[in-house]
PDB file of C-alpha atoms in Angstrom:
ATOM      1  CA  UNK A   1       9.698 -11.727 -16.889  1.00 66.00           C
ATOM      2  CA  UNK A   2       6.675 -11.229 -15.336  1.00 82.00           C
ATOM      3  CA  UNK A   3       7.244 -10.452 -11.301  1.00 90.00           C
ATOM      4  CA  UNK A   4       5.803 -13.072  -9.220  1.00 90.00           C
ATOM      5  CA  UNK A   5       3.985 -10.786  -7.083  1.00 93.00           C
ATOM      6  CA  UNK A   6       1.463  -9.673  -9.515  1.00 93.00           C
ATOM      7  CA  UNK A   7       0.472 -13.281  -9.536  1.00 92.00           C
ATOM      8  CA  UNK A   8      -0.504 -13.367  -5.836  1.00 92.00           C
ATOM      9  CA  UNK A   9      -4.132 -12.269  -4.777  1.00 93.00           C
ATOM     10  CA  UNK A  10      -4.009 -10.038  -1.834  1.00 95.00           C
ATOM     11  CA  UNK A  11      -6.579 -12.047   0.103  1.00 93.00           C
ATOM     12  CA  UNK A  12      -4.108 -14.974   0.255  1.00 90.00           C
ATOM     13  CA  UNK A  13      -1.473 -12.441   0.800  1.00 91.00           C
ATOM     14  CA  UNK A  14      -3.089 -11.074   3.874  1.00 93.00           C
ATOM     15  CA  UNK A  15      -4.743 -14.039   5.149  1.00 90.00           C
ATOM     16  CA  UNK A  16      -1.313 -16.022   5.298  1.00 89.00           C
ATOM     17  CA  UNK A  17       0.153 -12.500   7.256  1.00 89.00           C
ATOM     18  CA  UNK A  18      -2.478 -12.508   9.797  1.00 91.00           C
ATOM     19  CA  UNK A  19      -2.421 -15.816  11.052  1.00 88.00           C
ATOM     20  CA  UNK A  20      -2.053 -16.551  14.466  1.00 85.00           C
ATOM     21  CA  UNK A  21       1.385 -18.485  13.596  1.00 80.00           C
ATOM     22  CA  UNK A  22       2.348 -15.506  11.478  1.00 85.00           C
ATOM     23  CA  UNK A  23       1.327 -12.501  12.892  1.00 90.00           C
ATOM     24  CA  UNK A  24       3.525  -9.895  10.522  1.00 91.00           C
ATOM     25  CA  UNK A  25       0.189  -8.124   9.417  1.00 94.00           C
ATOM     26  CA  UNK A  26      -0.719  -7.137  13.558  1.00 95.00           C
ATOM     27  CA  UNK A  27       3.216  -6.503  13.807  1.00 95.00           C
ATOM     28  CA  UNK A  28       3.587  -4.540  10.758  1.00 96.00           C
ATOM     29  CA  UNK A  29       0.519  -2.262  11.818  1.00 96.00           C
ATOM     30  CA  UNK A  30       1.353  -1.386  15.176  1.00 96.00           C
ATOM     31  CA  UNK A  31       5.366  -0.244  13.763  1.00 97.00           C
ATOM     32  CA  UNK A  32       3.717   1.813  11.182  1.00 97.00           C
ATOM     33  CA  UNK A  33       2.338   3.617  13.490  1.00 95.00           C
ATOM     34  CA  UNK A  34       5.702   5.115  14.948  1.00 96.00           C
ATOM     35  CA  UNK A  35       7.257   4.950  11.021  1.00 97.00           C
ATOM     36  CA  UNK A  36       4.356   7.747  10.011  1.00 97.00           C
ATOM     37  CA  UNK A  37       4.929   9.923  13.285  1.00 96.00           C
ATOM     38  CA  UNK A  38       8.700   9.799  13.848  1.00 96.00           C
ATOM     39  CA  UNK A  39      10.388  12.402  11.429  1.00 97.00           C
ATOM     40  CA  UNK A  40       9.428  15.429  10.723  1.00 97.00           C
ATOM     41  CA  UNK A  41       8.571  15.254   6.487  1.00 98.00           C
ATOM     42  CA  UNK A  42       5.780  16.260   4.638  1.00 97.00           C
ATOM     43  CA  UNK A  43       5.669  13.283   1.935  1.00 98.00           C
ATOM     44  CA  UNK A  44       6.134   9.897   2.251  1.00 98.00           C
ATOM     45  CA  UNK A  45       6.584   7.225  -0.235  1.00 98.00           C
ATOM     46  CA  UNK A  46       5.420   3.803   1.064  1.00 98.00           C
ATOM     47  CA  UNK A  47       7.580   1.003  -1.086  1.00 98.00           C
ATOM     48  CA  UNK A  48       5.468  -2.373  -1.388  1.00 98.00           C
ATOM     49  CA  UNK A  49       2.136  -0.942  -0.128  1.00 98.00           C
ATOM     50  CA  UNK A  50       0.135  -4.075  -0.782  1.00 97.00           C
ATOM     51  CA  UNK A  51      -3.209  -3.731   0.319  1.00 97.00           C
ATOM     52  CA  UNK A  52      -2.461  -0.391   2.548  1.00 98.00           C
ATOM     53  CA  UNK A  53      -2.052  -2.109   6.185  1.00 97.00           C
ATOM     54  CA  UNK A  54      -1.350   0.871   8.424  1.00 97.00           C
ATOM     55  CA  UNK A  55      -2.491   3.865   6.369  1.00 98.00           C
ATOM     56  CA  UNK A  56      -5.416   4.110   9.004  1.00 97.00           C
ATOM     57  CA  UNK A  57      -2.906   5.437  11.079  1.00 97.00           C
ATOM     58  CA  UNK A  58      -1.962   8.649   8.795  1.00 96.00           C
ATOM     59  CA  UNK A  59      -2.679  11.937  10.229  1.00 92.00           C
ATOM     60  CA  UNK A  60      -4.076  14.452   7.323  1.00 92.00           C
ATOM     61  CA  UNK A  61      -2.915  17.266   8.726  1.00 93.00           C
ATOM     62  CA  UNK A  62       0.938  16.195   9.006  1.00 94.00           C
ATOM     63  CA  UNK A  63       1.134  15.515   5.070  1.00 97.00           C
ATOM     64  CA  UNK A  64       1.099  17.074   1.981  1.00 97.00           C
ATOM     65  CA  UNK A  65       1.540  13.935  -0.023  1.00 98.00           C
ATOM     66  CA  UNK A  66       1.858  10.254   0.441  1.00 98.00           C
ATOM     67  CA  UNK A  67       3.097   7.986  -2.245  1.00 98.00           C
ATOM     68  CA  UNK A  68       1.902   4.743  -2.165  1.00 98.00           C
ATOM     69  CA  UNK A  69       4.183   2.033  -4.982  1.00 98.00           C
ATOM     70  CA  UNK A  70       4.062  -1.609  -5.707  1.00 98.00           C
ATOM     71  CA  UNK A  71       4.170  -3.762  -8.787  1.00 97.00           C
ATOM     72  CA  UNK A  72       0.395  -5.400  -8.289  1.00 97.00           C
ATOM     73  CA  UNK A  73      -2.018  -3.184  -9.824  1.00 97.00           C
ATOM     74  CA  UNK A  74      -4.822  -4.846  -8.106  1.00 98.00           C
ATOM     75  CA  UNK A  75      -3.514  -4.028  -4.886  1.00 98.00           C
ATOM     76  CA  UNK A  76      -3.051  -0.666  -5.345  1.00 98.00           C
ATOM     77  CA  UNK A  77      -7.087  -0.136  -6.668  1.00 98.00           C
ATOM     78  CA  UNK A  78      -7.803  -2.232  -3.379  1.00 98.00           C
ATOM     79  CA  UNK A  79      -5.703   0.882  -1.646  1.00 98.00           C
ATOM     80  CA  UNK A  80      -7.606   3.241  -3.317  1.00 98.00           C
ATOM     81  CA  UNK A  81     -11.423   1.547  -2.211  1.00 98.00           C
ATOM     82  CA  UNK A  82     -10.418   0.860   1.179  1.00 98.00           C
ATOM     83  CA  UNK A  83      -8.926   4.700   1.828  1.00 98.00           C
ATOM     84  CA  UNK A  84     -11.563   7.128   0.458  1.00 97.00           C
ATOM     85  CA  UNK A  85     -10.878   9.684   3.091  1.00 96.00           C
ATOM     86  CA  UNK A  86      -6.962  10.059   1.711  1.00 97.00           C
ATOM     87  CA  UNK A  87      -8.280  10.959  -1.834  1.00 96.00           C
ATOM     88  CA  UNK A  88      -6.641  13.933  -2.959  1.00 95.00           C
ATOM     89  CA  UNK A  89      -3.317  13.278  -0.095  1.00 97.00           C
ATOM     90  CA  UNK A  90      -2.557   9.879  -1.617  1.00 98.00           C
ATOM     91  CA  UNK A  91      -1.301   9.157  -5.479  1.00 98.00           C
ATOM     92  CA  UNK A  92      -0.900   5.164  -5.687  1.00 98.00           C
ATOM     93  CA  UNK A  93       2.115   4.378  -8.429  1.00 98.00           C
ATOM     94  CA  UNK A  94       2.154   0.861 -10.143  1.00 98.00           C
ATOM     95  CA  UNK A  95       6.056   0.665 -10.776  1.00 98.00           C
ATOM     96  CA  UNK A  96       8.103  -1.987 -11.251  1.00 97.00           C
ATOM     97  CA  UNK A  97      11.179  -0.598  -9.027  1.00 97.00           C
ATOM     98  CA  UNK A  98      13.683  -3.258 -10.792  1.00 94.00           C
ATOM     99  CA  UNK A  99      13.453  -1.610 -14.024  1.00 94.00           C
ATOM    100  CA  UNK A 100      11.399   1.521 -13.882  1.00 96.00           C
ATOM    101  CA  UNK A 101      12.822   3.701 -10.923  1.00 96.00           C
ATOM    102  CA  UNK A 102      13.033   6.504 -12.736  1.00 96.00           C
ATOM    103  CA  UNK A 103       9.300   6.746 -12.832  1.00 97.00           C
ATOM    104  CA  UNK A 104       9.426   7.583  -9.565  1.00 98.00           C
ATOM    105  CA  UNK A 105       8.862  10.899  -7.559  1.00 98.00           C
ATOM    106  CA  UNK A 106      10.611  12.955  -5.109  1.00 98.00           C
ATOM    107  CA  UNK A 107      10.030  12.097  -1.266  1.00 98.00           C
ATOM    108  CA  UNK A 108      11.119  13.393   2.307  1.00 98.00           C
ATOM    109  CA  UNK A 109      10.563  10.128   3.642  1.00 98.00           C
ATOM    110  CA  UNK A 110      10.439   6.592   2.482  1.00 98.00           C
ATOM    111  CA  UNK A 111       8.840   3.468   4.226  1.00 98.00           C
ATOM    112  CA  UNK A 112      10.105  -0.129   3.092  1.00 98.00           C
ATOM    113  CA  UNK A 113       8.517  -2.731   4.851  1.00 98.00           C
ATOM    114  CA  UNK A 114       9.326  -6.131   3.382  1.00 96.00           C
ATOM    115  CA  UNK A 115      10.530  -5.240   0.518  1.00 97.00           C
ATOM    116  CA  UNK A 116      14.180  -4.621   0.316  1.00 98.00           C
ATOM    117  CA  UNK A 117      14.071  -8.799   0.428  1.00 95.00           C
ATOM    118  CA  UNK A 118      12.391  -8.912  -2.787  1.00 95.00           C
ATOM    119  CA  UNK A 119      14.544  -6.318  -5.062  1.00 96.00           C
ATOM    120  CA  UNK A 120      17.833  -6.542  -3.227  1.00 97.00           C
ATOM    121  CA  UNK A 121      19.978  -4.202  -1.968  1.00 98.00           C
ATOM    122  CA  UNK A 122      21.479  -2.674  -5.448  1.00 98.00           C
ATOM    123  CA  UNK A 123      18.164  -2.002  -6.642  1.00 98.00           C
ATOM    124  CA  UNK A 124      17.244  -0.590  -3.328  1.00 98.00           C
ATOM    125  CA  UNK A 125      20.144   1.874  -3.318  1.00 98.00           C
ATOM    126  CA  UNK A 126      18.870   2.966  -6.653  1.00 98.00           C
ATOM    127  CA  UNK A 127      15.569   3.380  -5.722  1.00 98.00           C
ATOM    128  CA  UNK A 128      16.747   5.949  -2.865  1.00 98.00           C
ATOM    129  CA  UNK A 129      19.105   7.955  -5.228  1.00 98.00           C
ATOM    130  CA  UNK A 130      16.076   8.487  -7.551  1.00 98.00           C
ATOM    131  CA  UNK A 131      13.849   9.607  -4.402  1.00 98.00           C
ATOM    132  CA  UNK A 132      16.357  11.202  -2.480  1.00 98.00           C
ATOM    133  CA  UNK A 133      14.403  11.228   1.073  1.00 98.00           C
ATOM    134  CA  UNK A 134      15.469  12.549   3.957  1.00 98.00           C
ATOM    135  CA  UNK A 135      14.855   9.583   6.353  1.00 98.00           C
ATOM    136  CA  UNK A 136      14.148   5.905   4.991  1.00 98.00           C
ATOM    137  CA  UNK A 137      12.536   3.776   7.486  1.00 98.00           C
ATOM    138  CA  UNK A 138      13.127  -0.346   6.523  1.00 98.00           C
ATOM    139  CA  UNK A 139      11.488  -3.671   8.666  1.00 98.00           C
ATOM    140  CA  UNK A 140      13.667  -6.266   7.205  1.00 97.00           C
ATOM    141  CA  UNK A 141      12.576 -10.138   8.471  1.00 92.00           C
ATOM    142  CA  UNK A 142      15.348 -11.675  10.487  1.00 89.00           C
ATOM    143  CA  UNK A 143      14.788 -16.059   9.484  1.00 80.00           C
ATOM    144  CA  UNK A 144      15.537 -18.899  11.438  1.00 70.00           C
ATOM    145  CA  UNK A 145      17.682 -21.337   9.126  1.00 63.00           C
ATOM    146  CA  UNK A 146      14.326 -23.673   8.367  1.00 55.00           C
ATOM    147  CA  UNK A 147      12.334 -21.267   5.984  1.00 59.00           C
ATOM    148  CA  UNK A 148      11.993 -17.633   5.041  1.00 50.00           C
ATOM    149  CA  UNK A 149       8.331 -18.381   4.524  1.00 59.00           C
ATOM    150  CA  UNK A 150       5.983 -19.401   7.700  1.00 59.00           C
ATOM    151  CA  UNK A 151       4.220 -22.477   7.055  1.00 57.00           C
ATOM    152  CA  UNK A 152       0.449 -22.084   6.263  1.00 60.00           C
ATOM    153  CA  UNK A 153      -2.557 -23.489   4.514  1.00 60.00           C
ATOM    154  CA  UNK A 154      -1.464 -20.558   2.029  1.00 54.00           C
ATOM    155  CA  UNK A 155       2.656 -21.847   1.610  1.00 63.00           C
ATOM    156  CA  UNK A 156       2.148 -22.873  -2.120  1.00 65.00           C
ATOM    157  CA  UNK A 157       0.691 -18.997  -3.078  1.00 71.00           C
ATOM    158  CA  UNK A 158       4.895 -17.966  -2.270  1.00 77.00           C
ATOM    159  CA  UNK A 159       6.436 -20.490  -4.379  1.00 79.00           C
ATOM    160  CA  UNK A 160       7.416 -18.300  -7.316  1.00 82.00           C
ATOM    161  CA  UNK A 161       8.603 -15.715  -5.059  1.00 84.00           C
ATOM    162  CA  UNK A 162      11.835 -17.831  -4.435  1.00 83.00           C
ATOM    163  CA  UNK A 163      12.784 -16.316  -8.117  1.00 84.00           C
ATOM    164  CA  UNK A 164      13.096 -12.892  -6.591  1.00 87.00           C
ATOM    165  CA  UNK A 165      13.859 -13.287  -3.076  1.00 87.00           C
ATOM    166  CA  UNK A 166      17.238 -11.719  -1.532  1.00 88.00           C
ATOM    167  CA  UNK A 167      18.032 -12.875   2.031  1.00 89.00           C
ATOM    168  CA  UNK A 168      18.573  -9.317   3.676  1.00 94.00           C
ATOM    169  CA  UNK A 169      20.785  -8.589   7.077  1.00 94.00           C
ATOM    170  CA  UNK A 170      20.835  -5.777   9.018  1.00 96.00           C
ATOM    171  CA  UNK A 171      24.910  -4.998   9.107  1.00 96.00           C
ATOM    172  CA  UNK A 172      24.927  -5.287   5.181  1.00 97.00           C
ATOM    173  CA  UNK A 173      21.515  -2.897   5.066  1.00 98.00           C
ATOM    174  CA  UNK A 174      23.313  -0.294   6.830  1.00 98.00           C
ATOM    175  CA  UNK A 175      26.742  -0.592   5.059  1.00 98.00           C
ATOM    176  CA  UNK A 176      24.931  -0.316   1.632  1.00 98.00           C
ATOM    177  CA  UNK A 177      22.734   2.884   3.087  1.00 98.00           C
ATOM    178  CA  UNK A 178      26.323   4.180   3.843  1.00 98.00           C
ATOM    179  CA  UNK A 179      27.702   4.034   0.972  1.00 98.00           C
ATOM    180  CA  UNK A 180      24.900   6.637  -0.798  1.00 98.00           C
ATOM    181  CA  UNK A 181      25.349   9.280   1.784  1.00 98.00           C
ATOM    182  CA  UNK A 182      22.534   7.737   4.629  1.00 98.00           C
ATOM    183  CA  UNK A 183      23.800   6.631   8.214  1.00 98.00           C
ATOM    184  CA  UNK A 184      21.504   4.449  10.599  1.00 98.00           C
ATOM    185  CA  UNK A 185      20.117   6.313  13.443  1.00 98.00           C
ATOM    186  CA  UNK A 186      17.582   3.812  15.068  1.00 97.00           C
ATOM    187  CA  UNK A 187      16.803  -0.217  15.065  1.00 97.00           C
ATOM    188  CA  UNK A 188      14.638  -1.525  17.033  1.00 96.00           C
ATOM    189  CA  UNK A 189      12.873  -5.296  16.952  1.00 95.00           C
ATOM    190  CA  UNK A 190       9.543  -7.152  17.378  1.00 94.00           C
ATOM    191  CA  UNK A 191       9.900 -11.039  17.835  1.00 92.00           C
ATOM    192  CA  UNK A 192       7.293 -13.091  16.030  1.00 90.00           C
ATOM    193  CA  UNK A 193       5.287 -16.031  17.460  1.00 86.00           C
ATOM    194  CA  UNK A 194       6.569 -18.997  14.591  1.00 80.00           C
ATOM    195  CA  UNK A 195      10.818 -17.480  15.871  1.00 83.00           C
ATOM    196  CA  UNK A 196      10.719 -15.106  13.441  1.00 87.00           C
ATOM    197  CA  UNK A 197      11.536 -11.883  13.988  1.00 93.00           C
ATOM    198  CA  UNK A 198      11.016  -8.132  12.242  1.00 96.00           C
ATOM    199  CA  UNK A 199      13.634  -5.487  12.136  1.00 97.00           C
ATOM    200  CA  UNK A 200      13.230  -1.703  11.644  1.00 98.00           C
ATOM    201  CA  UNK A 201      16.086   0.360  10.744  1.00 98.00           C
ATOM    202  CA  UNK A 202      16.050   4.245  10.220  1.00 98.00           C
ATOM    203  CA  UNK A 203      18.235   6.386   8.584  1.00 98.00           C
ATOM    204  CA  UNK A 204      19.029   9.873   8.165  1.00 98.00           C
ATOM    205  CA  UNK A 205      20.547  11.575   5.308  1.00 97.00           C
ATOM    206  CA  UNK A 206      24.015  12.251   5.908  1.00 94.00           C
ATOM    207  CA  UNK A 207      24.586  16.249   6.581  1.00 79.00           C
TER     208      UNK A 207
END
């Protein structure tokens, strides 16, 4: 079956995130800029890198490699126009993580930002054992009981998405990280304007 993101163009995509009502897109920028500056790793693999919000906030100098993954090939040659000046630091993957994880490379840190809602947590732990990072840093969205999906002139673009969405919470993230050797060591939260709200938990490799 085809995945229901590769269906989506990334202008909808980003104008529905940026909204006023929305806001992830401005809230999602501003945490990545902790997420790339927190740990100290030399590669990073960003799960779900859509169009590349937040990569203007990667400092050369601090990595050797970043990984950027997601299932829409047109979003990852958008990546690749928009961020000349990481040519040669960044290798964009077009994997499909519910079937093709092995594909993937070795990481000391992975970003998933969004994302964990739209594989589910099995396939998430999977996707970590093949990586094997030594911090994962996740922003799960926390929904009020109406609608995972904010309402915008863009709504209808989402509508296949239902087919792969996973409702994620925070205490069963944690317990799942737990179980393949990775213990939480930081959540914090940013509250969105339509009662939203985005969660970011990190976690550390178990010595």
């Amino acid at each position: 079956m085809r995945n229901p993101w590769e269906e989506i163009p990334l202008t909808d995509y980003e104008n529905h995130m940026m909204l006023d009502s929305v806001m992830q897109l401005q809230a999602l920028n501003e945490m990545m800029k902790t997420q790339f500056v927190s740990y100290p790793v030399s590669s990073i693999m960003i799960l779900g890198i859509a169009g590349g919000n937040g990569l203007e906030h990667i400092q050369k100098d601090k990595f050797k490699r970043i990984y950027g993954v997601d299932v829409n090939s047109s979003y990852l040659q958008a990546v690749i126009q928009r961020y000349p000046e990481l040519d040669g630091l960044l290798e964009c993957l077009c994997i499909n993580l519910t079937d093709e994880t092995k594909k993937l490379p070795k990481a000391d840190m992975v970003i998933a930002n969004l994302l964990i809602e739209y594989i589910g947590y099995e396939c998430f732990q999977k996707t970590i054992q093949q990586v094997t990072p030594k911090y994962i840093s996740c922003i799960i969205q926390i929904d009020p009981e109406d609608s995972w999906v904010s309402d915008s002139p863009y709504l209808h673009m989402f509508d296949k998405l239902e087919q792969v969405h996973h409702q994620i919470e925070t205490h069963v993230l944690e317990r799942k990280m737990l179980e393949i050797g990775y213990h939480a060591i930081r959540t914090s939260e940013h509250m969105l304007p339509n009662g939203k709200k985005l969660v970011q938990t990190d976690f550390a490799e178990l010595c």
